[in-house]
PDB file of C-alpha atoms in Angstrom:
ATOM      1  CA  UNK A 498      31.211  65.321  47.031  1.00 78.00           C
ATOM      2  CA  UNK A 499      28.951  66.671  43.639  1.00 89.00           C
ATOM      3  CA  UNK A 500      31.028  69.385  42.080  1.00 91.00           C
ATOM      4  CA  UNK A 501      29.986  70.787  39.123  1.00 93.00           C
ATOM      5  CA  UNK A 502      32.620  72.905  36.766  1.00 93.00           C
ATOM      6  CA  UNK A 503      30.161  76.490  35.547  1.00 95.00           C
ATOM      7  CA  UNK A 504      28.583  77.217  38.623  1.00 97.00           C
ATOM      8  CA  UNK A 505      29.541  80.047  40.506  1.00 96.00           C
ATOM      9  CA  UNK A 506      29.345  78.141  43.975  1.00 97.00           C
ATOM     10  CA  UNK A 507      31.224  74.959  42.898  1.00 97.00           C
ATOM     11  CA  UNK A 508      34.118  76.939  41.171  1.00 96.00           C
ATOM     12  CA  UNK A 509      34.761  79.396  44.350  1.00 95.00           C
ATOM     13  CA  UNK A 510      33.225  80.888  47.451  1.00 96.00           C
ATOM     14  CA  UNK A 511      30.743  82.938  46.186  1.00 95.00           C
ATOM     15  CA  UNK A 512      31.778  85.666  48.363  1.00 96.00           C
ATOM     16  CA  UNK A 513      33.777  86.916  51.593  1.00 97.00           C
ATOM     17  CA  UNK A 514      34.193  83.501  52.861  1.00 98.00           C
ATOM     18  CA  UNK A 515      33.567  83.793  56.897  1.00 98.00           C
ATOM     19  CA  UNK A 516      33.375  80.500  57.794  1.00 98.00           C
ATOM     20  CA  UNK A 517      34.398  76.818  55.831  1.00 97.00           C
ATOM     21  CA  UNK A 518      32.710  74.039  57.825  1.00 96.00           C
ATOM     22  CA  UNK A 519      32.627  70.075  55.808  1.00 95.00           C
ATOM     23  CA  UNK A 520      29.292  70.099  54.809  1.00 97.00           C
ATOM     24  CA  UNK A 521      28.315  74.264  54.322  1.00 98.00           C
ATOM     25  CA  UNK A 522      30.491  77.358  54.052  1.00 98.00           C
ATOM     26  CA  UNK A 523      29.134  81.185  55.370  1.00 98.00           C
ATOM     27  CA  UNK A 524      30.048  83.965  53.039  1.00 98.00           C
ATOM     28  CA  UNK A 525      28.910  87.507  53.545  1.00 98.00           C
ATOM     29  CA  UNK A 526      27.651  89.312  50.266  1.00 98.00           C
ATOM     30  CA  UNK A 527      29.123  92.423  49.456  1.00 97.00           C
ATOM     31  CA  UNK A 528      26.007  94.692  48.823  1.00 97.00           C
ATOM     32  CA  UNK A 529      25.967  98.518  49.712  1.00 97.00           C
ATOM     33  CA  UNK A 530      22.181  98.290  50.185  1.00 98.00           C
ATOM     34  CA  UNK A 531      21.869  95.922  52.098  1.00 98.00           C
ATOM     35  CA  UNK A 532      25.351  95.491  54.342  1.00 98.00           C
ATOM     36  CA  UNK A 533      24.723  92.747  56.340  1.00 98.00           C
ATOM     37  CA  UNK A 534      23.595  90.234  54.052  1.00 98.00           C
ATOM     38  CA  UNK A 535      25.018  86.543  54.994  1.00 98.00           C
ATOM     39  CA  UNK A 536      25.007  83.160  52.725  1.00 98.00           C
ATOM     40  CA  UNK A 537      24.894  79.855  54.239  1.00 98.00           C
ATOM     41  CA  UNK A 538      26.085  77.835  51.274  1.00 98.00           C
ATOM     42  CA  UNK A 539      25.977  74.114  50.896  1.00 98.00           C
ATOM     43  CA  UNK A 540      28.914  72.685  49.781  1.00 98.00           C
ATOM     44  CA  UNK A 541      27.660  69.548  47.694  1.00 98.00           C
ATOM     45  CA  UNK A 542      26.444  70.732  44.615  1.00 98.00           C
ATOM     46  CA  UNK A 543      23.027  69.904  45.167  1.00 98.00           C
ATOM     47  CA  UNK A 544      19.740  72.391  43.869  1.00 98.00           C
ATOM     48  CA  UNK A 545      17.325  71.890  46.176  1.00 98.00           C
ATOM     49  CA  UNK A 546      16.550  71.745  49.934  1.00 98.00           C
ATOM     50  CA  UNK A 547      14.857  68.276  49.705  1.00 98.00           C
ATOM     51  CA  UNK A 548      17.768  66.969  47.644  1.00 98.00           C
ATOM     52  CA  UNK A 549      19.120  66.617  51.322  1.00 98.00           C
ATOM     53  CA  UNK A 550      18.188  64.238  54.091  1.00 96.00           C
ATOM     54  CA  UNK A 551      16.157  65.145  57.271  1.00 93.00           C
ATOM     55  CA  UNK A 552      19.613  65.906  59.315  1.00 95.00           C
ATOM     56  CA  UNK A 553      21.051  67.746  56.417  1.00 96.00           C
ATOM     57  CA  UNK A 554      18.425  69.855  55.998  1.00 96.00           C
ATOM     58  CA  UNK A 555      18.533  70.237  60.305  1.00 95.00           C
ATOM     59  CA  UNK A 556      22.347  70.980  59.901  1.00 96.00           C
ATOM     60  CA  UNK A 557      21.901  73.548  57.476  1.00 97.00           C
ATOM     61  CA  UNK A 558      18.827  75.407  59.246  1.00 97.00           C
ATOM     62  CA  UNK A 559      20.833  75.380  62.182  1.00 96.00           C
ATOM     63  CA  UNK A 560      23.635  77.094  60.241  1.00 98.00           C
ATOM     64  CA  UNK A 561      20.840  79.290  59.122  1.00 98.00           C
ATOM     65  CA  UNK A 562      19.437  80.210  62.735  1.00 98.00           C
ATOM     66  CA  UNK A 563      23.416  80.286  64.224  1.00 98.00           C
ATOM     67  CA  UNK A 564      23.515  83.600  61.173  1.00 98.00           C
ATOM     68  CA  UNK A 565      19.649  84.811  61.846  1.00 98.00           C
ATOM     69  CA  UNK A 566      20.430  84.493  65.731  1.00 98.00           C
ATOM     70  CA  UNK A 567      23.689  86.996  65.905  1.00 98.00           C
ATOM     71  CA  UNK A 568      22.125  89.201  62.934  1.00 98.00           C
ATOM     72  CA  UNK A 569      19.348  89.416  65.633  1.00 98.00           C
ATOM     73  CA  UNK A 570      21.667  90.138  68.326  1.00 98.00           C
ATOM     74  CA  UNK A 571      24.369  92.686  67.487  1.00 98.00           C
ATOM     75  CA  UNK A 572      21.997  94.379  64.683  1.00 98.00           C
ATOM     76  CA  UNK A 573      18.345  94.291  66.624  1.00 98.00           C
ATOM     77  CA  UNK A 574      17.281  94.816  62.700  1.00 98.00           C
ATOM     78  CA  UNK A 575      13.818  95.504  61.711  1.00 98.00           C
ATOM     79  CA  UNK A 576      13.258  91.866  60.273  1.00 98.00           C
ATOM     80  CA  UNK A 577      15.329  88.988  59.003  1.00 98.00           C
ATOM     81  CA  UNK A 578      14.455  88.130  55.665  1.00 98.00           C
ATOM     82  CA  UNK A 579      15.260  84.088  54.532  1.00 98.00           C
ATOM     83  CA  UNK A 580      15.165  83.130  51.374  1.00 98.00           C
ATOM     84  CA  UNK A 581      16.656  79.644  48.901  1.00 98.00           C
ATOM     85  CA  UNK A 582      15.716  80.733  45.821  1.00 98.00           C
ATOM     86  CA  UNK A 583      19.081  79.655  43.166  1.00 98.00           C
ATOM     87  CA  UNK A 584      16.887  79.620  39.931  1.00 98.00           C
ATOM     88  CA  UNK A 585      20.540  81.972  38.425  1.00 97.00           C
ATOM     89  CA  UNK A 586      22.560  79.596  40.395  1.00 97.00           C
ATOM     90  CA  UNK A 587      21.018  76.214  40.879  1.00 97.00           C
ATOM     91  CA  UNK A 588      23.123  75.110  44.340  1.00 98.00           C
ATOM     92  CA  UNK A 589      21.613  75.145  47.440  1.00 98.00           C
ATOM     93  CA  UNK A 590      22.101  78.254  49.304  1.00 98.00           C
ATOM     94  CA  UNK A 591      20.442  80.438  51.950  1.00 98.00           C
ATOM     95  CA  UNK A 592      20.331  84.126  51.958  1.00 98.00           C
ATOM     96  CA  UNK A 593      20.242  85.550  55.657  1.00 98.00           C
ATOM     97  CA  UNK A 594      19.300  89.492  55.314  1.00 98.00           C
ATOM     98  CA  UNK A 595      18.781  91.700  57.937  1.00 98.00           C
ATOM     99  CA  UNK A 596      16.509  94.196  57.232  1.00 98.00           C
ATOM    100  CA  UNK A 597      15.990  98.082  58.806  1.00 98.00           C
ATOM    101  CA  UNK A 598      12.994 100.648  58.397  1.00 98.00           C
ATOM    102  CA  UNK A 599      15.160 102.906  56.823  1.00 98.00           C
ATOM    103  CA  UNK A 600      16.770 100.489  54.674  1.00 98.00           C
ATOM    104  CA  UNK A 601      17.049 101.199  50.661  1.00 98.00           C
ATOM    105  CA  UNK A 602      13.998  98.447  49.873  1.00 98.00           C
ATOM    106  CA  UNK A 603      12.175  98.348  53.153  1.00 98.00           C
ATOM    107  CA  UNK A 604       9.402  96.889  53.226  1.00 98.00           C
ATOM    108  CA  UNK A 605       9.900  95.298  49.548  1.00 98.00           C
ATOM    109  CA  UNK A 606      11.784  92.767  49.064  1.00 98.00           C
ATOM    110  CA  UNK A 607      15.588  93.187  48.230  1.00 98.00           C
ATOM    111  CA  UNK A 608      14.716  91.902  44.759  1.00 97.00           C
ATOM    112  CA  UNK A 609      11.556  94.605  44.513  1.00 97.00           C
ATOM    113  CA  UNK A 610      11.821  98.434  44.191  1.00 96.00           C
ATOM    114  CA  UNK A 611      13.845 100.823  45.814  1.00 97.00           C
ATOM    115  CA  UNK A 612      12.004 102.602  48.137  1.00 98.00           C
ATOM    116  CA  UNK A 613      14.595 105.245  48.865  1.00 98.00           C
ATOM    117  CA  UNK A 614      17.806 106.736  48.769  1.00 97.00           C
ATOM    118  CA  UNK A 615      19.827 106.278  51.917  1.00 97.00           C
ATOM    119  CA  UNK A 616      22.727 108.887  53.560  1.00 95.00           C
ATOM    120  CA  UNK A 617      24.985 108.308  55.108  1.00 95.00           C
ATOM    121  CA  UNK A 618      25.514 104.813  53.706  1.00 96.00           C
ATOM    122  CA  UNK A 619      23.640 101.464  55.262  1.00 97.00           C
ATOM    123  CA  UNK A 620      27.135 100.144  56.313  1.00 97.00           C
ATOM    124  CA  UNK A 621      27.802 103.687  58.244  1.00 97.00           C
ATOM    125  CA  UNK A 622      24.810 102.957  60.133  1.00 97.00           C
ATOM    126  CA  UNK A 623      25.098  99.329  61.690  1.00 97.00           C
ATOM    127  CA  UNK A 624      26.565  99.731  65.643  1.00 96.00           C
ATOM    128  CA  UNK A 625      29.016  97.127  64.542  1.00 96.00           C
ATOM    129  CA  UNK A 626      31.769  97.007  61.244  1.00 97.00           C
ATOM    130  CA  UNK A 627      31.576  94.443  59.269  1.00 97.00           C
ATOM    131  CA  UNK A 628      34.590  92.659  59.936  1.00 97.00           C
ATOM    132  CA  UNK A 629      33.299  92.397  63.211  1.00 98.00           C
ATOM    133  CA  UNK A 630      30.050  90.983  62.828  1.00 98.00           C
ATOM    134  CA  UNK A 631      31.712  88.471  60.512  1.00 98.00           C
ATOM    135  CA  UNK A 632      33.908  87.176  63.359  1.00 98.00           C
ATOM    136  CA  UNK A 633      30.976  86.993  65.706  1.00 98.00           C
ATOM    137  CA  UNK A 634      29.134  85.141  62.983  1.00 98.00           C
ATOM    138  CA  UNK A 635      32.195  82.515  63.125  1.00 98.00           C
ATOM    139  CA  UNK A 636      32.674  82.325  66.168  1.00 98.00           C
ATOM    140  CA  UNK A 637      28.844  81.457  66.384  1.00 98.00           C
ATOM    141  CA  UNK A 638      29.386  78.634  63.568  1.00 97.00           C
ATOM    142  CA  UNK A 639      32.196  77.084  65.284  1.00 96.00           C
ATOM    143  CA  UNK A 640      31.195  77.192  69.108  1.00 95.00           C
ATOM    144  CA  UNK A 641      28.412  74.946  67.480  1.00 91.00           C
ATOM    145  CA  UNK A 642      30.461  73.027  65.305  1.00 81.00           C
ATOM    146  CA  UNK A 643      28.892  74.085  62.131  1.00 75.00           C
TER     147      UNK A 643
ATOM    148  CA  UNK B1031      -1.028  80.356  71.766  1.00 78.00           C
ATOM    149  CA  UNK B1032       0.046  84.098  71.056  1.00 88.00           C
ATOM    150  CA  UNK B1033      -2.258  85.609  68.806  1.00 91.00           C
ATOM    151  CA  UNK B1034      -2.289  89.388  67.856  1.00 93.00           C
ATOM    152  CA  UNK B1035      -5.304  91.019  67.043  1.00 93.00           C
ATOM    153  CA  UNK B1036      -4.946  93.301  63.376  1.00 95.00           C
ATOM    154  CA  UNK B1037      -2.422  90.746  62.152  1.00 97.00           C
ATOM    155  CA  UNK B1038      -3.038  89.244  58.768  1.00 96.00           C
ATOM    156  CA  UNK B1039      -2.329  85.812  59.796  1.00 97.00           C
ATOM    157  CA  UNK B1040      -3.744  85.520  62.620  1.00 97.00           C
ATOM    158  CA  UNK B1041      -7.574  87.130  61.925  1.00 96.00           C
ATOM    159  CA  UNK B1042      -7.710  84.622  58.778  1.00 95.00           C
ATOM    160  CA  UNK B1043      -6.000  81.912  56.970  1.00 96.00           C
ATOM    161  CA  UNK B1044      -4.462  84.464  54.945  1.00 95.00           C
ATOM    162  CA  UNK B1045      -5.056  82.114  51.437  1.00 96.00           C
ATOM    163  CA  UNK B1046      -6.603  78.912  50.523  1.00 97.00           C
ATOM    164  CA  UNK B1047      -6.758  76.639  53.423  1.00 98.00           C
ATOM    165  CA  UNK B1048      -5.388  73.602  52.316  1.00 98.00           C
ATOM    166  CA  UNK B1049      -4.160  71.923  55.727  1.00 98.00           C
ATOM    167  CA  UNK B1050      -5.227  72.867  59.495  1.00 96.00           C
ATOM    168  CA  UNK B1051      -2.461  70.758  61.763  1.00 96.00           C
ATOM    169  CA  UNK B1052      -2.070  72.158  65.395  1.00 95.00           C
ATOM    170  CA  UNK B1053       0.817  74.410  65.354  1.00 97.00           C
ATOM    171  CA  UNK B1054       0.932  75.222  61.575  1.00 98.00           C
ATOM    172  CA  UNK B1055      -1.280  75.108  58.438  1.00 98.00           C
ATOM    173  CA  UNK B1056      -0.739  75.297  54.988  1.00 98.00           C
ATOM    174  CA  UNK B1057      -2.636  78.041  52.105  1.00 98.00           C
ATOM    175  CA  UNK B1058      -2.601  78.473  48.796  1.00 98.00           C
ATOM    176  CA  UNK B1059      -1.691  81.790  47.716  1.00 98.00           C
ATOM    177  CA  UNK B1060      -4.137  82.542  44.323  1.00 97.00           C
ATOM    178  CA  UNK B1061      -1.253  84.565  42.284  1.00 97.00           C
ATOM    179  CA  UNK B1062      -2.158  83.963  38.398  1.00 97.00           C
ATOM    180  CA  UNK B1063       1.393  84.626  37.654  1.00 98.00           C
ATOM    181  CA  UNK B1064       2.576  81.866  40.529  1.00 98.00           C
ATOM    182  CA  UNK B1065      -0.196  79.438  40.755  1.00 98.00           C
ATOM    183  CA  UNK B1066       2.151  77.046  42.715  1.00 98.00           C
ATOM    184  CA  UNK B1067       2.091  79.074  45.367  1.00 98.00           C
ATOM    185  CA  UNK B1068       1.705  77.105  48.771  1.00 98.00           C
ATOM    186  CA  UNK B1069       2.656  79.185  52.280  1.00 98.00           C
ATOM    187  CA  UNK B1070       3.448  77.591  55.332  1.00 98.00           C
ATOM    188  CA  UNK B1071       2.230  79.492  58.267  1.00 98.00           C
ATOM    189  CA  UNK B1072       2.965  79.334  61.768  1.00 98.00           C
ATOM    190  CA  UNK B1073       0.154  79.146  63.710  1.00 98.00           C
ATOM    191  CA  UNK B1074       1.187  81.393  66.918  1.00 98.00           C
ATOM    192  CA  UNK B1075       2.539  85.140  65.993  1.00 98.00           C
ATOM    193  CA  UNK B1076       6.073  85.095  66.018  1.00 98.00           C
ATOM    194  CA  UNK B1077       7.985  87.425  63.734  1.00 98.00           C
ATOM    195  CA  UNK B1078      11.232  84.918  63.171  1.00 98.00           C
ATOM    196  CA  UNK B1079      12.497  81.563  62.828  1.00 98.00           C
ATOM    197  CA  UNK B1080      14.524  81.976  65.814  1.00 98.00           C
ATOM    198  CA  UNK B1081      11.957  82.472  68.055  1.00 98.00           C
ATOM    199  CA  UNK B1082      11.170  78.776  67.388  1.00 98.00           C
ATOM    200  CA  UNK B1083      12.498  75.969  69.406  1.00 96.00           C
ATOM    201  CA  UNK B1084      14.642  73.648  67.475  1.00 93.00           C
ATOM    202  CA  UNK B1085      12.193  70.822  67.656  1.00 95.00           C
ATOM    203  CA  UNK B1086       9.846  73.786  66.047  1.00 96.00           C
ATOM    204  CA  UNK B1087      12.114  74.784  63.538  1.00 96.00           C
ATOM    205  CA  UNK B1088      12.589  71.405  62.335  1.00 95.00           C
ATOM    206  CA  UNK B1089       8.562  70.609  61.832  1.00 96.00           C
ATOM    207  CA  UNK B1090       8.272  73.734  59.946  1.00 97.00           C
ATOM    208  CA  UNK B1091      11.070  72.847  58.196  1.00 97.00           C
ATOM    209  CA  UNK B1092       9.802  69.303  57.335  1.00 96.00           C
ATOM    210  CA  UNK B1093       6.239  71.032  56.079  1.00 98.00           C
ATOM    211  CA  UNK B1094       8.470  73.303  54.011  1.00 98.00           C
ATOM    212  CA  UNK B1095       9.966  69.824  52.503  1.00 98.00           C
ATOM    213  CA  UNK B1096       6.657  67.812  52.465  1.00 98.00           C
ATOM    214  CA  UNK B1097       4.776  70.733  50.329  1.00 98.00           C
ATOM    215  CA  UNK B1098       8.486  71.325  48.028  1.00 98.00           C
ATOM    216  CA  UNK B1099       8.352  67.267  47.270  1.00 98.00           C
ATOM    217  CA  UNK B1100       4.655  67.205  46.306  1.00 98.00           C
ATOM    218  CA  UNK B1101       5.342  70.327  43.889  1.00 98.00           C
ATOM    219  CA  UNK B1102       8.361  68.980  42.598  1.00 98.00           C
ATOM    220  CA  UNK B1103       7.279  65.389  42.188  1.00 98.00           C
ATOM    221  CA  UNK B1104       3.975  66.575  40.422  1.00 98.00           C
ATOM    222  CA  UNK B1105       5.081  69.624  38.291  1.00 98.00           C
ATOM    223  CA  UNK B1106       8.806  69.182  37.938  1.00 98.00           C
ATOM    224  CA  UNK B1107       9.504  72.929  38.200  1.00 98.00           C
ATOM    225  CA  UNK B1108      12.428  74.274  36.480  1.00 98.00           C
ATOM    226  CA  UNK B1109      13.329  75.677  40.221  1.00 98.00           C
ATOM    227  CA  UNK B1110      11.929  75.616  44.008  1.00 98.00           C
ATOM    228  CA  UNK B1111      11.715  79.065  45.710  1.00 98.00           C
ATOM    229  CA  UNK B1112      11.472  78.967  49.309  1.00 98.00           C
ATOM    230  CA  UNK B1113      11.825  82.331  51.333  1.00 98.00           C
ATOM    231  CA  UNK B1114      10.371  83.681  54.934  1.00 98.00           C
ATOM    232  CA  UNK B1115      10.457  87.183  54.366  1.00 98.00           C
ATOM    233  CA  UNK B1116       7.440  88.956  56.218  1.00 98.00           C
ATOM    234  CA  UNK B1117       8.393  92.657  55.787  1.00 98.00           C
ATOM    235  CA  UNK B1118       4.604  93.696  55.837  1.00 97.00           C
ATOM    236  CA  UNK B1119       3.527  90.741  57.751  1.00 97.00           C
ATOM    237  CA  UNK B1120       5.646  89.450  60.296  1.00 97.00           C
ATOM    238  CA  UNK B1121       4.099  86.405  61.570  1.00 98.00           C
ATOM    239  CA  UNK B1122       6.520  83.530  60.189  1.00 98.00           C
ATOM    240  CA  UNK B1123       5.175  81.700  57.312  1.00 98.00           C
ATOM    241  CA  UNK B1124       7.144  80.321  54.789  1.00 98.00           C
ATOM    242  CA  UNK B1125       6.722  80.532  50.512  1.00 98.00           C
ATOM    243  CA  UNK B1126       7.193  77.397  48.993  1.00 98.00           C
ATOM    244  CA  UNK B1127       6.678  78.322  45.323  1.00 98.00           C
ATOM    245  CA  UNK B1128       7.172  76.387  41.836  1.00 98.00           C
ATOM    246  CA  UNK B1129       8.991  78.306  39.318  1.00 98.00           C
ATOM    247  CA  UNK B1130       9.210  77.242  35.676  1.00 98.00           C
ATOM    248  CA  UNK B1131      11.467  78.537  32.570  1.00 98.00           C
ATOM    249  CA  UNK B1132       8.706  80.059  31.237  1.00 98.00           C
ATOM    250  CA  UNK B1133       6.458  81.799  34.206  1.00 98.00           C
ATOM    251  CA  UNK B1134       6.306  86.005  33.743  1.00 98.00           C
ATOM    252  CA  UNK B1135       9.565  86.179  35.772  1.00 98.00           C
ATOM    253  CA  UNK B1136      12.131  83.487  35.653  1.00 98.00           C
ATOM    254  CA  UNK B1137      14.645  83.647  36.837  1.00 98.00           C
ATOM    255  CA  UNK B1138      13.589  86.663  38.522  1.00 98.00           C
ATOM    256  CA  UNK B1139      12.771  86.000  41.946  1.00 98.00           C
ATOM    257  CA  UNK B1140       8.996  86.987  41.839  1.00 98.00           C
ATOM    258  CA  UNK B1141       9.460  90.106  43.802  1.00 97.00           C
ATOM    259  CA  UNK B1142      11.470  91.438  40.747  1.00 97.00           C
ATOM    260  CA  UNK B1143      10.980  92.567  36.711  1.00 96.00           C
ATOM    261  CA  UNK B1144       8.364  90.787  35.013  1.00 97.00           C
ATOM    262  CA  UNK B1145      10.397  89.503  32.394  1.00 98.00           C
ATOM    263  CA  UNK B1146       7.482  88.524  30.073  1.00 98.00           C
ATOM    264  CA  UNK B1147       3.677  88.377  29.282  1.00 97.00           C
ATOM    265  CA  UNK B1148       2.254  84.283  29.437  1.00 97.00           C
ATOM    266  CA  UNK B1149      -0.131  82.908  27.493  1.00 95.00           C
ATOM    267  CA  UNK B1150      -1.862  80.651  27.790  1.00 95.00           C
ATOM    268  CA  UNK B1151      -2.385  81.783  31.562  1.00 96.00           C
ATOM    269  CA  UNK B1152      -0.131  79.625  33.957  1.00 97.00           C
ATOM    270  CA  UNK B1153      -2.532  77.556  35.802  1.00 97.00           C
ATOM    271  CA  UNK B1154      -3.621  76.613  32.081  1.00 97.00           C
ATOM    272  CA  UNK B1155      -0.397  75.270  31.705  1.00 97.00           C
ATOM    273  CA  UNK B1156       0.497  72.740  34.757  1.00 97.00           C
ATOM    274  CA  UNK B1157      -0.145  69.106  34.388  1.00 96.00           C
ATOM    275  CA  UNK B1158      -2.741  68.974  37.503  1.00 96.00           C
ATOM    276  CA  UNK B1159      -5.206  71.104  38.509  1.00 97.00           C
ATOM    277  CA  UNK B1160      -4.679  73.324  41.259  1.00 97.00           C
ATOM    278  CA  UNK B1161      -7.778  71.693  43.474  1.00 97.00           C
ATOM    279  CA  UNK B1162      -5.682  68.416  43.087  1.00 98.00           C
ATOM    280  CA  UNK B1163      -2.406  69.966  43.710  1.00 98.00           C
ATOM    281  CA  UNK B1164      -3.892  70.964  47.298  1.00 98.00           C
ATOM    282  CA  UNK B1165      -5.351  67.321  48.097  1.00 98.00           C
ATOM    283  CA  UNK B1166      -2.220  66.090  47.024  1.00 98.00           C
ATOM    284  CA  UNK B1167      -0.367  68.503  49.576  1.00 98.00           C
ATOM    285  CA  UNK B1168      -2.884  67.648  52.653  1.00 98.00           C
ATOM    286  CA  UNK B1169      -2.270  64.167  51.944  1.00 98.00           C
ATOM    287  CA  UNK B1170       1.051  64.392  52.534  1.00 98.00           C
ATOM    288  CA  UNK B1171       1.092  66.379  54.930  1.00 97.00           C
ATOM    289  CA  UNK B1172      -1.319  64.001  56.903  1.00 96.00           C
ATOM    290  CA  UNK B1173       0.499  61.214  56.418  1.00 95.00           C
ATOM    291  CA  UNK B1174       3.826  62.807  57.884  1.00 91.00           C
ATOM    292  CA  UNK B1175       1.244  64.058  60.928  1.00 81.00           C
ATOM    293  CA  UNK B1176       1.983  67.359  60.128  1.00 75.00           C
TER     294      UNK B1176
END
């Protein structure tokens, strides 16, 4: 498999590692503003989506809908926001956001301009904790063999 | 097909029509700062990629790739940013946008800090003109019967 030494995702997880399958990892992305913000994270060092064949690129947007799917679920968020952008980080990864009306950035992007200050804090106000949406996001991964 | 009246994307194109196919169709979004700036829009008015089929999920996917391999074949971009983000608009269509070293914001994602002032003007400064850039992207999108 294409390591390469320097970048962030090839040296270590690149976050709270919630699931390691053989071909992608999920980490969740510590980020007050926006709480539950998952990575589905290629393994291969690889920069781009069509650096992978068709069923790659199937086995990682299933990975992708598996995280959208119980964001969806457990947080009935406002919108999902998807997005492989890596031009800091050139290896392939997928940011899974879920995104609420009341959210710090809503309807901007994460990457745009705050729109507000938010109290209590966004992780206060998900119905589930963290550590338990990340092992319903695992679960997820493996019941599909991801 | 679901279509909702007062949506952006479904009263119009919502860009630069560049390929009609029968479940999506590809525009070119006319951003001076981004002038590589394809979207690939689902053609029925669903909000996420979830609420596609996997069969669905993978054609949209495989436009995503078809229009990413055309820009990076043609312009060599110093990155690919793809993202499905649809905050304002949410009717699922997907950026597919070329990002170089030197456009106004790299490596800001395009949402974020203009990190400086380009001249001459971007368009000015691609190999191929955008009119060709779109014929090139039907074409392959035609020939994948997309």
């Amino acid at each position: 498999m294409s390591i390469r030494s320097g970048c962030a995702l090839c040296d270590g997880d690149g976050g709270i590692a919630v699931h390691r399958g053989e071909l992608l990892r999920v980490i969740r992305v510590e980020d007050a503003d926006f709480p539950a913000f998952y990575r589905v994270v290629w393994n291969a060092h690889v920069p781009e989506l069509t650096d992978l064949g068709r069923d790659e690129r199937a086995l990682l947007l299933d990975a992708v809908a598996i995280v959208e799917g119980v964001l969806r679920e457990r947080l009935a968020p406002t919108k999902i926001n998807l997005a492989s952008l890596g031009n800091m980080v050139p290896h392939l990864h997928w940011h899974v956001i879920a995104r609420f009306d009341w959210d710090s950035h809503f309807p901007e992007p994460i990457w745009g301009r705050r729109q507000r200050e938010v109290l209590p804090a966004a992780a206060d106000r998900l119905p589930l904790g963290l550590p338990q949406m990340d092992t319903l996001v695992r679960r997820a991964l493996e019941a599909a063999d991801r």
